[in-house]
Short mmCIF file of N, CA and C in Angstrom, two decimals:
data_model
loop_
_atom_site.label_atom_id
_atom_site.label_comp_id
_atom_site.label_asym_id
_atom_site.label_seq_id
_atom_site.Cartn_x
_atom_site.Cartn_y
_atom_site.Cartn_z
N MET A 1 104.49 158.39 98.76
CA MET A 1 103.69 158.15 98.44
C MET A 1 102.67 156.91 98.48
N GLY A 2 101.69 156.72 99.07
CA GLY A 2 101.03 155.41 99.33
C GLY A 2 100.51 154.85 98.12
N PRO A 3 99.98 153.43 98.54
CA PRO A 3 99.92 152.82 96.91
C PRO A 3 98.25 153.02 96.55
N PRO A 4 97.98 152.89 95.43
CA PRO A 4 97.27 153.43 94.35
C PRO A 4 95.74 152.25 95.21
N PRO A 5 94.17 153.17 94.84
CA PRO A 5 93.47 152.75 95.90
C PRO A 5 92.82 151.58 95.28
N PHE A 6 93.22 150.80 94.16
CA PHE A 6 93.09 149.35 93.87
C PHE A 6 93.91 148.41 94.46
N ALA A 7 95.16 148.84 95.29
CA ALA A 7 95.96 147.83 95.60
C ALA A 7 95.41 147.38 96.82
N VAL A 8 94.25 147.42 97.33
CA VAL A 8 93.83 147.19 98.83
C VAL A 8 93.65 145.58 97.92
N ALA A 9 94.18 144.99 99.08
CA ALA A 9 93.81 143.34 98.58
C ALA A 9 92.37 142.98 99.14
N PRO A 10 92.18 141.71 98.60
CA PRO A 10 90.36 141.26 98.89
C PRO A 10 90.75 140.62 100.05
N PHE A 11 91.58 140.45 100.95
CA PHE A 11 91.98 139.67 102.10
C PHE A 11 91.93 140.64 103.34
N ALA A 12 91.97 142.00 102.85
CA ALA A 12 92.17 143.08 104.03
C ALA A 12 91.01 143.25 105.12
N PRO A 13 91.33 143.46 106.01
CA PRO A 13 90.02 143.54 106.89
C PRO A 13 89.43 144.86 106.66
N PRO A 14 88.05 144.95 106.80
CA PRO A 14 87.03 146.02 107.26
C PRO A 14 87.47 147.04 107.85
N GLY A 15 87.41 148.32 107.25
CA GLY A 15 87.96 149.72 107.55
C GLY A 15 88.22 150.40 106.80
N PRO A 16 88.61 151.94 107.20
CA PRO A 16 88.71 152.94 106.84
C PRO A 16 89.66 152.56 105.65
N ARG A 17 89.63 153.08 104.21
CA ARG A 17 90.27 153.34 103.38
C ARG A 17 90.79 154.64 102.68
N PRO A 18 91.82 154.98 102.23
CA PRO A 18 92.57 156.02 102.21
C PRO A 18 91.63 156.72 100.69
N ASP A 19 91.30 156.18 100.14
CA ASP A 19 90.35 156.38 98.89
C ASP A 19 89.00 157.26 99.21
N LYS A 20 88.37 155.97 100.05
CA LYS A 20 86.92 155.91 100.15
C LYS A 20 86.19 156.21 101.17
N GLY A 21 86.73 155.61 102.21
CA GLY A 21 86.05 155.34 103.44
C GLY A 21 86.07 153.62 104.05
N GLN A 22 85.16 153.84 104.17
CA GLN A 22 84.02 152.48 104.83
C GLN A 22 84.15 151.31 103.48
N LEU A 23 84.97 149.86 103.62
CA LEU A 23 84.97 148.81 102.93
C LEU A 23 83.71 148.03 103.39
N THR A 24 83.46 147.64 102.10
CA THR A 24 81.90 146.96 102.51
C THR A 24 82.12 145.51 101.40
N PRO A 25 81.27 144.55 102.11
CA PRO A 25 81.18 143.48 101.57
C PRO A 25 81.25 143.17 99.55
N ASN A 26 82.01 142.68 99.04
CA ASN A 26 82.07 142.25 97.56
C ASN A 26 82.07 144.19 96.90
N THR A 27 82.90 144.91 97.63
CA THR A 27 83.39 146.07 96.97
C THR A 27 84.67 145.81 96.17
N CYS A 28 85.33 144.69 96.91
CA CYS A 28 86.83 144.04 95.90
C CYS A 28 86.69 142.53 95.81
N SER A 29 86.35 142.68 94.44
CA SER A 29 86.42 141.35 94.13
C SER A 29 87.07 141.02 92.49
N TYR A 30 87.75 139.91 93.14
CA TYR A 30 89.29 139.54 91.84
C TYR A 30 88.32 137.95 91.83
N ARG A 31 88.05 138.71 90.20
CA ARG A 31 87.90 136.42 89.90
C ARG A 31 88.84 136.58 88.97
N THR A 32 89.41 135.26 88.90
CA THR A 32 90.51 134.78 88.08
C THR A 32 90.13 133.52 87.62
N TYR A 33 90.07 133.32 86.25
CA TYR A 33 89.64 131.90 85.48
C TYR A 33 91.21 131.42 85.89
N VAL A 34 91.27 129.92 86.64
CA VAL A 34 92.43 128.98 86.76
C VAL A 34 91.65 127.81 85.76
N PRO A 35 92.52 127.43 84.54
CA PRO A 35 92.07 126.49 83.96
C PRO A 35 91.86 125.16 84.68
N MET A 36 90.84 124.70 84.88
CA MET A 36 91.11 123.04 85.11
C MET A 36 91.03 121.79 84.51
N ILE A 37 92.15 121.05 84.58
CA ILE A 37 92.19 120.09 83.87
C ILE A 37 91.56 118.40 84.49
N ALA A 38 90.84 117.75 84.05
CA ALA A 38 90.29 116.52 84.82
C ALA A 38 90.81 115.56 84.19
N CYS A 39 90.91 114.31 84.81
CA CYS A 39 91.73 113.18 83.80
C CYS A 39 90.70 112.28 84.63
N LEU A 40 90.05 111.10 83.51
CA LEU A 40 89.41 109.85 84.13
C LEU A 40 90.20 108.83 83.58
N VAL A 41 90.46 107.73 84.56
CA VAL A 41 91.13 106.52 84.58
C VAL A 41 89.99 105.74 84.78
N ILE A 42 89.83 105.05 83.77
CA ILE A 42 88.98 103.46 83.51
C ILE A 42 90.25 102.17 84.03
N ALA A 43 90.06 101.91 84.96
CA ALA A 43 91.40 100.83 85.28
C ALA A 43 90.97 99.56 84.86
N GLY A 44 91.65 98.56 84.07
CA GLY A 44 91.23 97.73 83.29
C GLY A 44 90.56 97.42 82.38
N PHE A 45 90.46 98.74 81.65
CA PHE A 45 89.24 99.16 80.50
C PHE A 45 89.36 97.86 79.63
N GLU A 46 90.65 97.54 79.04
CA GLU A 46 90.84 96.74 78.17
C GLU A 46 89.94 95.74 78.69
N LEU A 47 89.68 94.79 79.46
CA LEU A 47 89.20 94.22 80.21
C LEU A 47 87.97 94.07 80.11
N ARG A 48 87.40 95.19 81.05
CA ARG A 48 85.91 95.45 80.82
C ARG A 48 85.77 95.82 79.45
N ALA A 49 86.11 96.27 78.46
CA ALA A 49 85.57 95.88 77.20
C ALA A 49 85.57 94.69 76.65
N ALA A 50 86.21 93.68 76.99
CA ALA A 50 86.65 92.31 76.42
C ALA A 50 85.00 91.64 77.36
N LEU A 51 85.11 91.78 78.54
CA LEU A 51 83.57 91.25 79.33
C LEU A 51 82.45 92.03 78.82
N ARG A 52 82.37 93.14 77.99
CA ARG A 52 80.99 93.26 77.19
C ARG A 52 80.28 92.13 76.36
N LYS A 53 81.11 91.46 76.18
CA LYS A 53 80.10 90.29 75.32
C LYS A 53 80.27 89.07 75.82
N GLN A 54 80.79 88.95 77.34
CA GLN A 54 80.48 87.64 78.66
C GLN A 54 80.60 88.28 79.81
N PRO A 55 79.35 89.22 80.12
CA PRO A 55 79.18 90.07 81.14
C PRO A 55 79.38 88.81 82.73
N ALA A 56 78.71 88.06 82.62
CA ALA A 56 78.81 86.73 83.33
C ALA A 56 80.12 86.28 84.45
N LEU A 57 81.27 86.83 83.45
CA LEU A 57 82.67 86.70 83.48
C LEU A 57 82.96 87.64 84.75
N ALA A 58 82.27 88.82 84.75
CA ALA A 58 82.63 89.87 85.21
C ALA A 58 82.90 89.54 86.73
N LEU A 59 81.83 88.92 87.37
CA LEU A 59 82.01 88.25 88.56
C LEU A 59 82.78 87.08 89.32
N ARG A 60 83.41 86.49 88.25
CA ARG A 60 84.12 85.11 88.85
C ARG A 60 85.63 85.93 88.22
N PRO A 61 86.83 84.90 88.62
CA PRO A 61 87.95 85.22 88.64
C PRO A 61 88.31 84.95 86.94
N ALA A 62 88.93 86.50 86.34
CA ALA A 62 89.11 86.07 85.07
C ALA A 62 90.25 87.03 85.32
N ALA A 63 90.57 86.82 83.97
CA ALA A 63 92.23 87.84 83.21
C ALA A 63 92.08 87.89 82.15
N LEU A 64 92.81 89.20 81.60
CA LEU A 64 93.12 89.38 79.77
C LEU A 64 94.10 88.31 79.94
N ALA A 65 94.11 87.85 78.84
CA ALA A 65 94.93 87.07 78.33
C ALA A 65 95.87 87.02 78.04
N PRO A 66 97.12 86.65 78.10
CA PRO A 66 98.45 87.29 77.17
C PRO A 66 98.17 87.41 75.64
N VAL A 67 98.99 88.73 75.02
CA VAL A 67 99.03 88.28 73.80
C VAL A 67 99.78 87.74 73.09
N PRO A 68 99.18 86.74 71.91
CA PRO A 68 100.24 85.38 71.82
C PRO A 68 101.15 86.55 71.25
N GLY A 69 102.59 85.66 71.46
CA GLY A 69 103.80 85.96 70.73
C GLY A 69 104.83 86.70 71.39
N THR A 70 104.15 87.23 72.55
CA THR A 70 104.63 87.97 73.42
C THR A 70 105.10 87.18 74.93
N GLU A 71 105.60 87.98 75.80
CA GLU A 71 105.93 87.19 77.21
C GLU A 71 104.37 87.17 77.90
N PRO A 72 104.55 85.66 78.12
CA PRO A 72 103.42 85.03 78.77
C PRO A 72 102.43 85.58 80.12
N LEU A 73 102.51 87.04 80.38
CA LEU A 73 102.23 87.68 81.18
C LEU A 73 100.46 88.31 81.20
N ILE A 74 99.84 87.72 82.55
CA ILE A 74 98.05 88.49 82.37
C ILE A 74 98.14 89.88 82.52
N GLY A 75 96.93 90.10 81.75
CA GLY A 75 96.57 91.41 81.96
C GLY A 75 95.56 92.12 82.88
N ALA A 76 94.93 92.80 82.71
CA ALA A 76 93.94 92.62 83.71
C ALA A 76 93.48 92.19 84.67
N VAL A 77 92.71 91.85 85.67
CA VAL A 77 91.96 91.07 86.66
C VAL A 77 90.95 91.34 87.03
N THR A 78 89.88 90.88 86.87
CA THR A 78 88.44 90.59 87.48
C THR A 78 88.76 91.01 89.17
N ALA A 79 87.81 91.75 90.20
CA ALA A 79 87.67 91.95 91.49
C ALA A 79 88.13 90.13 92.32
N ALA A 80 87.59 89.47 91.44
CA ALA A 80 86.77 88.43 92.05
C ALA A 80 88.46 87.71 92.27
N ALA A 81 89.22 87.74 90.89
CA ALA A 81 90.57 86.73 90.75
C ALA A 81 91.53 87.74 91.79
N GLU A 82 91.70 89.17 91.90
CA GLU A 82 92.54 89.78 92.40
C GLU A 82 92.19 89.70 94.01
N GLN A 83 90.74 89.34 94.89
CA GLN A 83 90.59 88.07 96.11
C GLN A 83 91.47 87.22 96.41
N LEU A 84 91.79 86.29 95.22
CA LEU A 84 92.28 85.17 95.34
C LEU A 84 93.71 85.12 94.96
N GLY A 85 94.27 86.53 94.74
CA GLY A 85 95.74 86.29 94.85
C GLY A 85 96.29 86.59 93.39
N VAL A 86 95.25 86.83 92.42
CA VAL A 86 96.03 86.84 91.21
C VAL A 86 96.01 88.58 90.72
N ARG A 87 97.29 88.77 90.18
CA ARG A 87 97.27 90.53 90.17
C ARG A 87 98.08 90.25 88.49
N ALA A 88 97.44 91.82 87.64
CA ALA A 88 97.73 92.19 86.77
C ALA A 88 99.36 92.34 86.59
N GLY A 89 100.03 91.58 85.12
CA GLY A 89 101.75 91.30 85.18
C GLY A 89 102.23 89.99 85.67
N MET A 90 101.15 89.07 86.39
CA MET A 90 101.81 88.04 86.82
C MET A 90 102.47 86.92 85.50
N ARG A 91 103.09 86.54 85.47
CA ARG A 91 103.28 85.27 84.70
C ARG A 91 102.13 84.28 84.73
N LEU A 92 101.87 83.93 83.68
CA LEU A 92 100.32 83.22 83.11
C LEU A 92 101.11 81.78 83.93
N GLY A 93 101.69 81.23 83.92
CA GLY A 93 101.70 79.82 84.75
C GLY A 93 101.59 80.28 86.61
N GLU A 94 102.23 81.33 86.83
CA GLU A 94 101.98 81.63 88.19
C GLU A 94 100.34 81.89 89.03
N ALA A 95 99.88 82.48 87.85
CA ALA A 95 98.37 82.94 87.83
C ALA A 95 97.44 82.09 87.96
N LEU A 96 97.94 80.68 87.14
CA LEU A 96 97.04 79.82 86.98
C LEU A 96 97.74 78.94 88.23
N ALA A 97 98.58 78.29 89.06
CA ALA A 97 98.73 78.29 89.81
C ALA A 97 97.94 78.53 90.95
N THR A 98 97.91 79.93 91.15
CA THR A 98 97.67 80.84 92.29
C THR A 98 95.75 80.14 92.31
N CYS A 99 95.32 80.56 91.21
CA CYS A 99 93.86 80.46 91.02
C CYS A 99 93.71 79.69 89.66
N PRO A 100 93.52 77.94 90.02
CA PRO A 100 93.09 77.22 89.14
C PRO A 100 91.91 77.08 88.02
N GLN A 101 91.05 78.39 89.05
CA GLN A 101 89.78 78.50 88.28
C GLN A 101 89.70 79.34 87.44
N LEU A 102 91.36 80.10 87.00
CA LEU A 102 90.88 81.39 86.41
C LEU A 102 90.62 81.24 84.95
N VAL A 103 89.63 82.10 84.69
CA VAL A 103 89.28 82.32 83.42
C VAL A 103 90.00 83.14 82.55
N LEU A 104 90.57 82.82 81.40
CA LEU A 104 91.71 84.06 80.58
C LEU A 104 90.78 84.37 79.08
N VAL A 105 90.50 85.70 79.35
CA VAL A 105 89.66 86.46 78.15
C VAL A 105 90.29 86.98 77.26
N GLU A 106 90.02 86.30 76.21
CA GLU A 106 90.90 87.03 74.76
C GLU A 106 90.93 88.57 74.28
N GLN A 107 91.88 89.17 74.44
CA GLN A 107 92.02 90.74 73.99
C GLN A 107 91.52 90.72 72.91
N ASP A 108 90.43 91.76 72.97
CA ASP A 108 89.82 92.40 71.61
C ASP A 108 89.45 93.80 71.11
N PRO A 109 91.19 94.03 70.44
CA PRO A 109 90.74 95.23 70.18
C PRO A 109 90.29 96.22 69.76
N ALA A 110 88.92 95.52 68.31
CA ALA A 110 88.20 96.62 67.84
C ALA A 110 86.69 96.25 69.35
N GLU A 111 86.61 95.56 69.87
CA GLU A 111 85.53 95.66 70.97
C GLU A 111 86.18 97.04 71.80
N VAL A 112 87.64 97.17 72.33
CA VAL A 112 87.95 98.18 73.12
C VAL A 112 87.80 99.52 72.46
N GLU A 113 88.21 99.85 71.06
CA GLU A 113 88.33 100.96 70.64
C GLU A 113 86.55 101.49 70.26
N GLN A 114 85.85 100.51 70.31
CA GLN A 114 84.36 100.55 70.03
C GLN A 114 83.47 101.08 71.24
N ALA A 115 84.27 100.72 72.38
CA ALA A 115 83.91 101.03 73.89
C ALA A 115 84.34 102.00 74.04
N TRP A 116 85.66 102.63 73.91
CA TRP A 116 86.15 103.44 74.01
C TRP A 116 85.81 105.05 73.13
N GLU A 117 85.22 104.71 72.22
CA GLU A 117 84.46 105.87 71.07
C GLU A 117 83.05 106.11 71.52
N GLU A 118 82.41 105.07 72.47
CA GLU A 118 81.02 105.31 72.85
C GLU A 118 81.06 105.95 74.38
N ILE A 119 82.25 106.09 74.73
CA ILE A 119 82.60 106.97 76.20
C ILE A 119 83.00 108.05 75.95
N LEU A 120 83.72 108.69 74.76
CA LEU A 120 84.61 109.74 74.40
C LEU A 120 83.11 110.32 73.79
N ARG A 121 82.20 109.70 73.12
CA ARG A 121 81.41 110.21 72.56
C ARG A 121 79.92 110.88 73.78
N SER A 122 80.08 109.78 74.20
CA SER A 122 79.10 110.23 75.59
C SER A 122 79.64 111.77 76.47
N LEU A 123 81.22 111.45 76.64
CA LEU A 123 81.53 112.78 77.42
C LEU A 123 81.69 114.43 76.27
N GLU A 124 81.81 113.96 75.27
CA GLU A 124 81.84 115.36 74.43
C GLU A 124 80.57 115.76 74.10
N ASP A 125 79.31 114.80 74.13
CA ASP A 125 78.12 115.30 74.15
C ASP A 125 77.37 115.77 75.30
N SER A 126 78.05 115.74 76.50
CA SER A 126 77.99 116.44 77.67
C SER A 126 78.61 117.49 77.80
N GLY A 127 79.16 117.83 76.61
CA GLY A 127 79.70 119.26 76.66
C GLY A 127 81.44 119.46 77.07
N PHE A 128 82.09 118.25 77.08
CA PHE A 128 83.75 117.91 77.22
C PHE A 128 84.36 118.49 76.39
N ALA A 129 85.12 119.12 76.07
CA ALA A 129 86.39 118.78 75.04
C ALA A 129 87.38 118.10 75.58
N VAL A 130 87.55 116.51 74.85
CA VAL A 130 88.23 115.49 75.59
C VAL A 130 89.53 115.59 74.64
N ASP A 131 90.40 115.08 75.41
CA ASP A 131 91.99 114.36 74.45
C ASP A 131 91.98 113.22 74.99
N THR A 132 91.99 112.47 74.42
CA THR A 132 92.39 110.94 74.49
C THR A 132 93.94 110.41 74.77
N ALA A 133 94.41 109.90 75.86
CA ALA A 133 95.67 109.15 76.25
C ALA A 133 95.65 108.16 75.51
N GLN A 134 95.12 107.33 75.96
CA GLN A 134 94.98 105.55 75.77
C GLN A 134 93.49 105.44 75.59
N PRO A 135 93.37 104.27 75.43
CA PRO A 135 91.85 103.50 75.41
C PRO A 135 91.64 103.29 77.36
N GLY A 136 90.70 104.17 77.93
CA GLY A 136 90.82 104.04 79.59
C GLY A 136 91.58 105.22 80.04
N CYS A 137 91.91 106.16 79.14
CA CYS A 137 92.45 107.65 79.66
C CYS A 137 92.16 109.03 79.04
N VAL A 138 91.28 109.48 79.67
CA VAL A 138 90.95 110.68 78.77
C VAL A 138 91.39 111.69 79.69
N TYR A 139 91.52 113.00 79.43
CA TYR A 139 91.83 114.46 79.78
C TYR A 139 90.70 115.38 79.00
N PHE A 140 90.21 116.05 79.86
CA PHE A 140 89.46 117.22 79.42
C PHE A 140 89.51 118.53 80.41
N GLU A 141 88.99 119.81 79.51
CA GLU A 141 89.16 120.96 80.48
C GLU A 141 87.69 121.06 81.38
N THR A 142 87.57 121.43 82.49
CA THR A 142 86.05 121.51 82.66
C THR A 142 85.78 122.68 82.91
N ARG A 143 86.52 123.80 82.32
CA ARG A 143 85.87 124.98 81.56
C ARG A 143 84.28 124.83 80.99
N GLY A 144 83.12 125.48 81.24
CA GLY A 144 81.78 125.57 80.90
C GLY A 144 81.17 124.61 81.14
N VAL A 145 81.37 123.47 82.04
CA VAL A 145 80.65 122.54 82.57
C VAL A 145 80.69 122.93 84.20
N GLU A 146 81.53 123.38 84.82
CA GLU A 146 81.57 123.23 86.06
C GLU A 146 80.34 123.99 86.81
N ARG A 147 79.76 124.42 85.79
CA ARG A 147 78.44 125.09 87.07
C ARG A 147 76.94 124.07 86.81
N LEU A 148 77.28 123.16 85.28
CA LEU A 148 76.72 121.91 85.65
C LEU A 148 77.20 120.88 86.65
N TYR A 149 78.52 120.58 86.67
CA TYR A 149 78.41 119.49 87.38
C TYR A 149 79.49 119.66 88.83
N GLY A 150 79.55 120.85 89.35
CA GLY A 150 80.28 121.70 90.47
C GLY A 150 81.76 121.25 89.85
#
């Protein structure tokens, strides 16, 4: 007993089929939906949100100031600060010794929340069903928008 007629694989070379004769293009078309989950990560989002109030600092060596009462480690840094050797997670004293002109930007949780809500609203308005992990990181399924955005 041979395989049933529908068992012809989509990648089988054209040729006579036991059930019908010649195989023509697109005769066997199997479409399977595979869910695609995308992740959008905005590096240094907290610093970017804080710099919305002081956009001129975005081009200067700047870093997110340590949270008061915690270990004195700086947060995200601008590209200018990174070029001068400052890295996120450095001790405050080491960062200032590495780059004396480093500007410390105070953390602003309210501004972070507002900026993040604007981004989420924009994604939702574009047709994405979003699932936020934390400010600066969001997951969404691409179903429904893949034809719009590829």
